[in-house]
Amino acid sequence: MTTVPGRRSSTFTRLLRHGFTDPSAAERLLEQDDLASVRSDPVLLEALGATADPDLALRGLVRLVEAEEEGERQVLLDTLVTAKPLRDRLLGVLGASEALGDHLARHPRDWQALVTYESVDLNPGVAEFERGLADAVDPDSLRVAYRRCMLTLAARDVCGTTGIAQTAAELADLATATLRAALAIARTAAPEDAAQCRLAVVAMGKCGGHELNYVSDVDVIFVGEARDGVEEHKAMQAATRLAAHMMRICSETTAEGTIWEVDANLRPEGRNGPLVRTLSSHLAYYQRWAKTWEFQALLKARAVAGDPELGAEYVDAVSPLVWQAADRENFVPDVQKMRRRVVDNIPADRIERELKLGPGGLRDVEFAVQLLQLVHGRSDASLHSGTTLEALRALAEGGYVGRADAAQLDEAYRFLRSMEHRIQLYRLRRTHLVPEDEADLRRLGRSLGMRTDPVAELNKAWRRHASVVRRLHEKIFYRPLLDAVAQLAPGESRLSTKAAAIRLEALGYADPAAALRHLEALSSGVSRKAAIQRTLLPVLLGWFADSADPDAGLLGFRKVSDALGKTPWYLRLLRDEGAAAENLARVLSAGRLAPDLLMRAPEAVAILGDPEGLTPRTREHLEQEVLAAVGRAGGAESAIAVVRGVRRRELFRTTAADIIGSYGTEDSPAEQDHGALVDRVGSAVTDLNAATIAGALRAAVREQWGDTLPTRFAVIGMGRFGGHELSYGSDADVLFVHRPREGVSDEEAARAANAVVGEMRRLLQLPTADPPLLIDADLRPEGKTGPMVRTLKSYGAYYRRWSLAWESQALLRAEHMAGDAELGREFIELVDPLRYPAEGLGDDAVREIRRLKARMESERMPRGADPTLHAKLGRGGLSDVEWTVQLMQMQHGWAEPGLRTTRTREALAAACAAELIPAEDAQMLDEAWVLATRVRNAVMLVRGRSGDTFPSDPRELAAVGRYLGYEPGHVGDMLDDYRRITRRARAVVEERFYAAVV
């Protein structure tokens, strides 16, 4: 064929029109002599253009023709152009699967398997596949026969003769026939082993569920028994040899490639357990040791090969155990763990392309269906199906899943499985990743019937279906719970009250009856409010169930909704601001403190919907708001009511940010830098208390003296207050200092200063709905017996003459917090030489500090407390770390400016930078201090009252664990980790505080 130079041939144009991406290469292939009789046949081009990848189909056809014997080539080509069924099937396979094209090139006669179909060929079962594999006598011939069977199966798939569910079932049947053939080969190779034992092969996973992929591990469990007269241990050895040989026949790579891996790791004890067990051994393990996920796996158990009676006995024996799993002690925490997507091990650059494990992937649907089967299958045998789509249909028919939700999930699952099949079919490789290459995406889209713009259409459909799964996979647990307490349309199935209670209990609700009453109160009626609640609650229930106390979360939500339900913005906020609803669910179900704060002023829920709402406000902003409110108030008590209201609101902001940062949300993972979390809480609570004290001081002064107190007055923060390390339940340690104004006598100034202190303390402890702020001045000179407030001159005289080592140590945390800033600065200048003594501490002072620490350890530990778990005074706890750091500050602060800070972590980092402590030791101390601080914060958040030890109540302990990042059922790990971390810190303390020459 000749064309005018510079002009394209008509063939080139036709190829382009028929979907070829490389028409020049295709034109060259058509010019080959072997295709002379068909190259101009329009039927051939039309058929090639209808395939997923016309270029690939043509290359595969040329290879097949070249591989055929010369006398058979024309038969192939004639049949191709005259028989449309063959043409569609053969070219369809060649255009979708490079791997099957390779098989046909190696075994060209196999194309004849596609020529005719009997009616039985349209729906083959195990028997038909067994006939197709009957001639296999060794691994190579088994592989060839397996590929030939797959060729016919794939042809029906790509031509649309069978749907995705039927294709998956046929693949499972082909796997069953293959396992039987492999076992027969193994038995033939070792007849003496076959004579000693009975061996059954039980399929698990997708093969057992009759929903296999093109390329997937085939999960199995082996059951063996001795034949009459044979000792059991010899029979098990023989059965193990047969099973291992059967696995190798399928899994090993030969000249004809491999079939698939046979995976027996779902057996009792996994890889560490024997490959073959007797039936009684299996049952003993499942009854005593098995975990919930193992019963979940047994949902799909199906006897497929070997001794049929033994296989049936196994399935009959384990089936009742599967449906009793929901009664097990640890079922609830196990369910909570299984409900979480297993995406942690997927590389970040692949997670968005993961069809199986990624968000909105196949695993979401499969796990949701299986968990609902476990919960409700114990009382409803119609749910006992191992096939995902059949089980989903049964769940919908029984009212356990909404019909509309089930229909959407069914459609999405079929589409995602179709994508998975076509991706694997291309090269017959085990993968669940959507390709990135444009050509691969084009082939994939065309294989699914998308022809106008295959890549764009594919991405759009994929994202849409994944979004449906992501949106529904949690909701299907909870929507039927609302239907159980709502009026349904005629003909609609509903979850019975008993079934709803069972589901709530399985999801962690301790009082299902109360939970159902809350749901009814929230969602009943025909009002717009009830309609919005019915939309919100399925999602909220899932977030509540993700916590340690779902009941408290739901009750709290009802209380907030009762208080705010009539306000126009509340439900709109939760419905329209995506983060607000999840943030509220986390806050309400994490413990008592945050909900208690919210209930006193429910309008603070608006904070949770503001993108900046969880950011702590600065002290300057807080003081400005507080002092302005005091200035507008009519009296001291009304002023302090406003001030304490601001404190309550800001405490809620801080607790909410802490909880959400610790738990994480669907869009934002949990904060990994726990030190940063602790620092944020400490700084926020410190700033808030400083502003509150400033407001109380202003209110007390205005009540009696107007704008000016007869003496200049300052509040010095001490302890954790001065160190910006307050936890939620901490008192505010302070010192009060004053200096008479010019012309005011010392007596009048002292009376005024003491009156102000008394009034401040009274105002901050008035009995109201807001949490009080306790002021503790016990660190003052002479302690509780000394004057409450002193002049700066009096402090100077006392410290020069009477100050003890512990008082100098306490002054390390001194920082001005409220009142006269200049007076506060002068106080700090006064105490600097005491806390950072020139040339450091003398030996006597060091010994005294160590003696005091040892005495405190022996005398102040509460009776009966576990010293390994006491966050403040226990081994490696806050006291240990802080005294070690403070000793270094007093020894070296005069020479190292970085040590002159009131904050423990800053001082420790400065000591490390100055090489006063090795980095490894500093890291151990820092880790222990952060953990102990978080434990104290967690206890306050969970119980609503402060504490230095882990709670004894199991639910409260679990809530502390969730805050600290431990999954349900892992509180033992939490306590072990705490002991390990603090034990290492204590070893550093022993070396650096008690033994070191500092």
PDB file of C-alpha atoms in Angstrom, residues 323-502:
ATOM      1  CA  TRP A 323     -22.647 -17.322  65.934  1.00  0.00           C
ATOM      2  CA  GLN A 324     -21.786 -17.388  69.634  1.00  0.00           C
ATOM      3  CA  ALA A 325     -18.869 -14.979  69.155  1.00  0.00           C
ATOM      4  CA  ALA A 326     -21.007 -11.954  70.015  1.00  0.00           C
ATOM      5  CA  ASP A 327     -21.504 -13.380  73.522  1.00  0.00           C
ATOM      6  CA  ARG A 328     -17.768 -13.429  74.243  1.00  0.00           C
ATOM      7  CA  GLU A 329     -16.340 -11.183  76.967  1.00  0.00           C
ATOM      8  CA  ASN A 330     -14.102  -9.108  74.693  1.00  0.00           C
ATOM      9  CA  PHE A 331     -16.461  -8.907  71.742  1.00  0.00           C
ATOM     10  CA  VAL A 332     -17.189  -5.177  72.111  1.00  0.00           C
ATOM     11  CA  PRO A 333     -13.561  -3.947  72.144  1.00  0.00           C
ATOM     12  CA  ASP A 334     -12.733  -6.442  69.405  1.00  0.00           C
ATOM     13  CA  VAL A 335     -15.564  -5.076  67.268  1.00  0.00           C
ATOM     14  CA  GLN A 336     -14.380  -1.514  67.886  1.00  0.00           C
ATOM     15  CA  LYS A 337     -10.900  -2.473  66.707  1.00  0.00           C
ATOM     16  CA  MET A 338     -12.175  -4.319  63.640  1.00  0.00           C
ATOM     17  CA  ARG A 339     -14.370  -1.389  62.660  1.00  0.00           C
ATOM     18  CA  ARG A 340     -11.352   0.829  62.273  1.00  0.00           C
ATOM     19  CA  ARG A 341      -9.941   0.875  58.757  1.00  0.00           C
ATOM     20  CA  VAL A 342      -6.668  -0.978  58.406  1.00  0.00           C
ATOM     21  CA  VAL A 343      -4.789   1.721  56.534  1.00  0.00           C
ATOM     22  CA  ASP A 344      -1.822   2.409  58.814  1.00  0.00           C
ATOM     23  CA  ASN A 345       0.527   0.157  56.854  1.00  0.00           C
ATOM     24  CA  ILE A 346      -0.364   1.535  53.428  1.00  0.00           C
ATOM     25  CA  PRO A 347       2.296   3.956  52.126  1.00  0.00           C
ATOM     26  CA  ALA A 348       0.965   7.488  51.914  1.00  0.00           C
ATOM     27  CA  ASP A 349       1.569   7.673  48.157  1.00  0.00           C
ATOM     28  CA  ARG A 350      -0.604   4.580  47.582  1.00  0.00           C
ATOM     29  CA  ILE A 351      -3.515   5.022  49.948  1.00  0.00           C
ATOM     30  CA  GLU A 352      -5.588   7.035  47.497  1.00  0.00           C
ATOM     31  CA  ARG A 353      -5.167   4.294  44.848  1.00  0.00           C
ATOM     32  CA  GLU A 354      -6.042   1.381  47.146  1.00  0.00           C
ATOM     33  CA  LEU A 355      -9.261  -0.320  46.040  1.00  0.00           C
ATOM     34  CA  LYS A 356      -9.289  -2.815  48.888  1.00  0.00           C
ATOM     35  CA  LEU A 357      -7.949  -1.201  52.059  1.00  0.00           C
ATOM     36  CA  GLY A 358      -8.207   2.514  51.315  1.00  0.00           C
ATOM     37  CA  PRO A 359     -11.015   4.770  52.577  1.00  0.00           C
ATOM     38  CA  GLY A 360     -14.236   3.822  50.822  1.00  0.00           C
ATOM     39  CA  GLY A 361     -12.678   0.556  49.659  1.00  0.00           C
ATOM     40  CA  LEU A 362     -13.858  -3.033  49.424  1.00  0.00           C
ATOM     41  CA  ARG A 363     -12.740  -3.850  52.967  1.00  0.00           C
ATOM     42  CA  ASP A 364     -15.115  -1.225  54.377  1.00  0.00           C
ATOM     43  CA  VAL A 365     -18.102  -3.006  52.852  1.00  0.00           C
ATOM     44  CA  GLU A 366     -16.905  -6.511  53.716  1.00  0.00           C
ATOM     45  CA  PHE A 367     -16.109  -5.717  57.344  1.00  0.00           C
ATOM     46  CA  ALA A 368     -19.361  -3.858  57.907  1.00  0.00           C
ATOM     47  CA  VAL A 369     -21.387  -6.763  56.495  1.00  0.00           C
ATOM     48  CA  GLN A 370     -19.456  -9.385  58.452  1.00  0.00           C
ATOM     49  CA  LEU A 371     -19.771  -7.545  61.752  1.00  0.00           C
ATOM     50  CA  LEU A 372     -23.520  -7.160  61.329  1.00  0.00           C
ATOM     51  CA  GLN A 373     -23.679 -10.878  60.561  1.00  0.00           C
ATOM     52  CA  LEU A 374     -21.812 -11.672  63.785  1.00  0.00           C
ATOM     53  CA  VAL A 375     -24.106  -9.439  65.837  1.00  0.00           C
ATOM     54  CA  HIS A 376     -27.440 -10.607  64.406  1.00  0.00           C
ATOM     55  CA  GLY A 377     -26.652 -14.008  62.918  1.00  0.00           C
ATOM     56  CA  ARG A 378     -26.902 -15.717  66.298  1.00  0.00           C
ATOM     57  CA  SER A 379     -30.664 -15.242  66.211  1.00  0.00           C
ATOM     58  CA  ASP A 380     -31.307 -15.179  62.442  1.00  0.00           C
ATOM     59  CA  ALA A 381     -30.035 -18.085  60.327  1.00  0.00           C
ATOM     60  CA  SER A 382     -30.907 -16.242  57.101  1.00  0.00           C
ATOM     61  CA  LEU A 383     -27.731 -14.210  57.620  1.00  0.00           C
ATOM     62  CA  HIS A 384     -25.431 -17.268  57.548  1.00  0.00           C
ATOM     63  CA  SER A 385     -23.924 -16.629  54.113  1.00  0.00           C
ATOM     64  CA  GLY A 386     -20.243 -16.416  53.328  1.00  0.00           C
ATOM     65  CA  THR A 387     -20.823 -14.281  50.245  1.00  0.00           C
ATOM     66  CA  THR A 388     -20.764 -10.527  50.812  1.00  0.00           C
ATOM     67  CA  LEU A 389     -23.512  -9.538  48.385  1.00  0.00           C
ATOM     68  CA  GLU A 390     -25.824 -12.377  49.449  1.00  0.00           C
ATOM     69  CA  ALA A 391     -25.298 -11.445  53.102  1.00  0.00           C
ATOM     70  CA  LEU A 392     -25.945  -7.763  52.340  1.00  0.00           C
ATOM     71  CA  ARG A 393     -29.202  -8.684  50.622  1.00  0.00           C
ATOM     72  CA  ALA A 394     -30.237 -10.826  53.609  1.00  0.00           C
ATOM     73  CA  LEU A 395     -29.410  -7.996  56.016  1.00  0.00           C
ATOM     74  CA  ALA A 396     -31.616  -5.629  54.019  1.00  0.00           C
ATOM     75  CA  GLU A 397     -34.487  -8.123  53.793  1.00  0.00           C
ATOM     76  CA  GLY A 398     -34.313  -8.645  57.564  1.00  0.00           C
ATOM     77  CA  GLY A 399     -34.382  -4.918  58.310  1.00  0.00           C
ATOM     78  CA  TYR A 400     -30.859  -4.936  59.740  1.00  0.00           C
ATOM     79  CA  VAL A 401     -29.709  -2.533  57.008  1.00  0.00           C
ATOM     80  CA  GLY A 402     -31.831   0.083  55.273  1.00  0.00           C
ATOM     81  CA  ARG A 403     -32.918  -1.032  51.800  1.00  0.00           C
ATOM     82  CA  ALA A 404     -31.752   2.143  50.080  1.00  0.00           C
ATOM     83  CA  ASP A 405     -28.374   1.979  51.824  1.00  0.00           C
ATOM     84  CA  ALA A 406     -27.995  -1.697  50.919  1.00  0.00           C
ATOM     85  CA  ALA A 407     -28.817  -0.983  47.270  1.00  0.00           C
ATOM     86  CA  GLN A 408     -26.196   1.774  47.083  1.00  0.00           C
ATOM     87  CA  LEU A 409     -23.572  -0.387  48.778  1.00  0.00           C
ATOM     88  CA  ASP A 410     -24.403  -3.295  46.446  1.00  0.00           C
ATOM     89  CA  GLU A 411     -23.920  -1.095  43.389  1.00  0.00           C
ATOM     90  CA  ALA A 412     -20.693   0.414  44.715  1.00  0.00           C
ATOM     91  CA  TYR A 413     -19.276  -2.978  45.728  1.00  0.00           C
ATOM     92  CA  ARG A 414     -20.025  -4.488  42.311  1.00  0.00           C
ATOM     93  CA  PHE A 415     -18.313  -1.570  40.577  1.00  0.00           C
ATOM     94  CA  LEU A 416     -15.220  -1.684  42.796  1.00  0.00           C
ATOM     95  CA  ARG A 417     -14.938  -5.470  42.407  1.00  0.00           C
ATOM     96  CA  SER A 418     -15.248  -5.074  38.627  1.00  0.00           C
ATOM     97  CA  MET A 419     -12.377  -2.573  38.688  1.00  0.00           C
ATOM     98  CA  GLU A 420     -10.325  -4.955  40.809  1.00  0.00           C
ATOM     99  CA  HIS A 421     -10.991  -7.869  38.436  1.00  0.00           C
ATOM    100  CA  ARG A 422     -10.054  -5.972  35.300  1.00  0.00           C
ATOM    101  CA  ILE A 423      -6.876  -4.581  36.911  1.00  0.00           C
ATOM    102  CA  GLN A 424      -5.775  -8.098  37.889  1.00  0.00           C
ATOM    103  CA  LEU A 425      -6.830  -9.692  34.613  1.00  0.00           C
ATOM    104  CA  TYR A 426      -4.414  -7.549  32.591  1.00  0.00           C
ATOM    105  CA  ARG A 427      -1.253  -9.289  33.779  1.00  0.00           C
ATOM    106  CA  LEU A 428      -2.773 -11.856  36.169  1.00  0.00           C
ATOM    107  CA  ARG A 429      -0.973 -10.292  39.094  1.00  0.00           C
ATOM    108  CA  ARG A 430      -2.246  -9.878  42.616  1.00  0.00           C
ATOM    109  CA  THR A 431      -2.825  -6.151  43.073  1.00  0.00           C
ATOM    110  CA  HIS A 432      -5.486  -3.834  44.429  1.00  0.00           C
ATOM    111  CA  LEU A 433      -3.919  -0.586  43.218  1.00  0.00           C
ATOM    112  CA  VAL A 434      -5.582   1.583  40.613  1.00  0.00           C
ATOM    113  CA  PRO A 435      -2.890   2.276  37.975  1.00  0.00           C
ATOM    114  CA  GLU A 436      -1.463   5.724  37.399  1.00  0.00           C
ATOM    115  CA  ASP A 437      -0.407   5.311  33.771  1.00  0.00           C
ATOM    116  CA  GLU A 438      -2.782   6.963  31.289  1.00  0.00           C
ATOM    117  CA  ALA A 439      -2.805   3.957  28.948  1.00  0.00           C
ATOM    118  CA  ASP A 440      -3.632   1.565  31.791  1.00  0.00           C
ATOM    119  CA  LEU A 441      -6.441   3.809  32.983  1.00  0.00           C
ATOM    120  CA  ARG A 442      -7.790   4.055  29.442  1.00  0.00           C
ATOM    121  CA  ARG A 443      -7.826   0.273  29.052  1.00  0.00           C
ATOM    122  CA  LEU A 444      -9.480  -0.111  32.441  1.00  0.00           C
ATOM    123  CA  GLY A 445     -12.170   2.437  31.667  1.00  0.00           C
ATOM    124  CA  ARG A 446     -12.911   0.931  28.237  1.00  0.00           C
ATOM    125  CA  SER A 447     -13.116  -2.549  29.752  1.00  0.00           C
ATOM    126  CA  LEU A 448     -15.932  -1.239  31.952  1.00  0.00           C
ATOM    127  CA  GLY A 449     -17.828   0.184  28.974  1.00  0.00           C
ATOM    128  CA  MET A 450     -16.609   3.785  29.124  1.00  0.00           C
ATOM    129  CA  ARG A 451     -15.777   4.946  25.593  1.00  0.00           C
ATOM    130  CA  THR A 452     -16.271   8.714  25.247  1.00  0.00           C
ATOM    131  CA  ASP A 453     -13.555   9.789  27.700  1.00  0.00           C
ATOM    132  CA  PRO A 454     -12.547   6.581  29.485  1.00  0.00           C
ATOM    133  CA  VAL A 455     -10.039   8.058  31.944  1.00  0.00           C
ATOM    134  CA  ALA A 456     -12.223  10.918  33.132  1.00  0.00           C
ATOM    135  CA  GLU A 457     -15.340   8.733  33.267  1.00  0.00           C
ATOM    136  CA  LEU A 458     -13.492   6.036  35.233  1.00  0.00           C
ATOM    137  CA  ASN A 459     -12.087   8.440  37.817  1.00  0.00           C
ATOM    138  CA  LYS A 460     -15.455  10.095  38.279  1.00  0.00           C
ATOM    139  CA  ALA A 461     -17.300   6.794  38.740  1.00  0.00           C
ATOM    140  CA  TRP A 462     -14.622   5.387  41.038  1.00  0.00           C
ATOM    141  CA  ARG A 463     -14.607   8.446  43.295  1.00  0.00           C
ATOM    142  CA  ARG A 464     -18.395   8.493  43.390  1.00  0.00           C
ATOM    143  CA  HIS A 465     -18.690   4.860  44.439  1.00  0.00           C
ATOM    144  CA  ALA A 466     -15.845   5.150  46.971  1.00  0.00           C
ATOM    145  CA  SER A 467     -17.585   8.196  48.429  1.00  0.00           C
ATOM    146  CA  VAL A 468     -20.804   6.210  48.787  1.00  0.00           C
ATOM    147  CA  VAL A 469     -18.967   3.448  50.658  1.00  0.00           C
ATOM    148  CA  ARG A 470     -17.132   5.934  52.850  1.00  0.00           C
ATOM    149  CA  ARG A 471     -20.402   7.651  53.714  1.00  0.00           C
ATOM    150  CA  LEU A 472     -22.437   4.519  54.295  1.00  0.00           C
ATOM    151  CA  HIS A 473     -20.117   1.895  55.745  1.00  0.00           C
ATOM    152  CA  GLU A 474     -20.519   3.356  59.252  1.00  0.00           C
ATOM    153  CA  LYS A 475     -24.087   4.568  58.875  1.00  0.00           C
ATOM    154  CA  ILE A 476     -25.464   1.127  58.077  1.00  0.00           C
ATOM    155  CA  PHE A 477     -24.742   0.179  61.681  1.00  0.00           C
ATOM    156  CA  TYR A 478     -26.870   2.986  63.060  1.00  0.00           C
ATOM    157  CA  ARG A 479     -29.636   4.015  60.663  1.00  0.00           C
ATOM    158  CA  PRO A 480     -31.750   0.926  61.441  1.00  0.00           C
ATOM    159  CA  LEU A 481     -31.503   1.826  65.123  1.00  0.00           C
ATOM    160  CA  LEU A 482     -33.451   4.985  64.339  1.00  0.00           C
ATOM    161  CA  ASP A 483     -35.953   3.019  62.265  1.00  0.00           C
ATOM    162  CA  ALA A 484     -36.520   0.812  65.304  1.00  0.00           C
ATOM    163  CA  VAL A 485     -37.944   3.793  67.189  1.00  0.00           C
ATOM    164  CA  ALA A 486     -39.542   5.613  64.250  1.00  0.00           C
ATOM    165  CA  GLN A 487     -42.712   5.290  62.187  1.00  0.00           C
ATOM    166  CA  LEU A 488     -41.908   3.605  58.868  1.00  0.00           C
ATOM    167  CA  ALA A 489     -43.756   3.591  55.598  1.00  0.00           C
ATOM    168  CA  PRO A 490     -45.961   0.546  54.927  1.00  0.00           C
ATOM    169  CA  GLY A 491     -43.965  -2.431  53.680  1.00  0.00           C
ATOM    170  CA  GLU A 492     -40.667  -1.220  55.101  1.00  0.00           C
ATOM    171  CA  SER A 493     -38.699  -3.698  57.193  1.00  0.00           C
ATOM    172  CA  ARG A 494     -37.462  -2.525  60.555  1.00  0.00           C
ATOM    173  CA  LEU A 495     -35.051  -3.613  63.226  1.00  0.00           C
ATOM    174  CA  SER A 496     -36.939  -5.059  66.190  1.00  0.00           C
ATOM    175  CA  THR A 497     -36.442  -3.437  69.589  1.00  0.00           C
ATOM    176  CA  LYS A 498     -34.641  -6.579  70.743  1.00  0.00           C
ATOM    177  CA  ALA A 499     -32.364  -6.600  67.684  1.00  0.00           C
ATOM    178  CA  ALA A 500     -31.666  -2.878  68.131  1.00  0.00           C
ATOM    179  CA  ALA A 501     -30.696  -3.475  71.759  1.00  0.00           C
ATOM    180  CA  ILE A 502     -28.432  -6.351  70.722  1.00  0.00           C
TER     181      ILE A 502
END
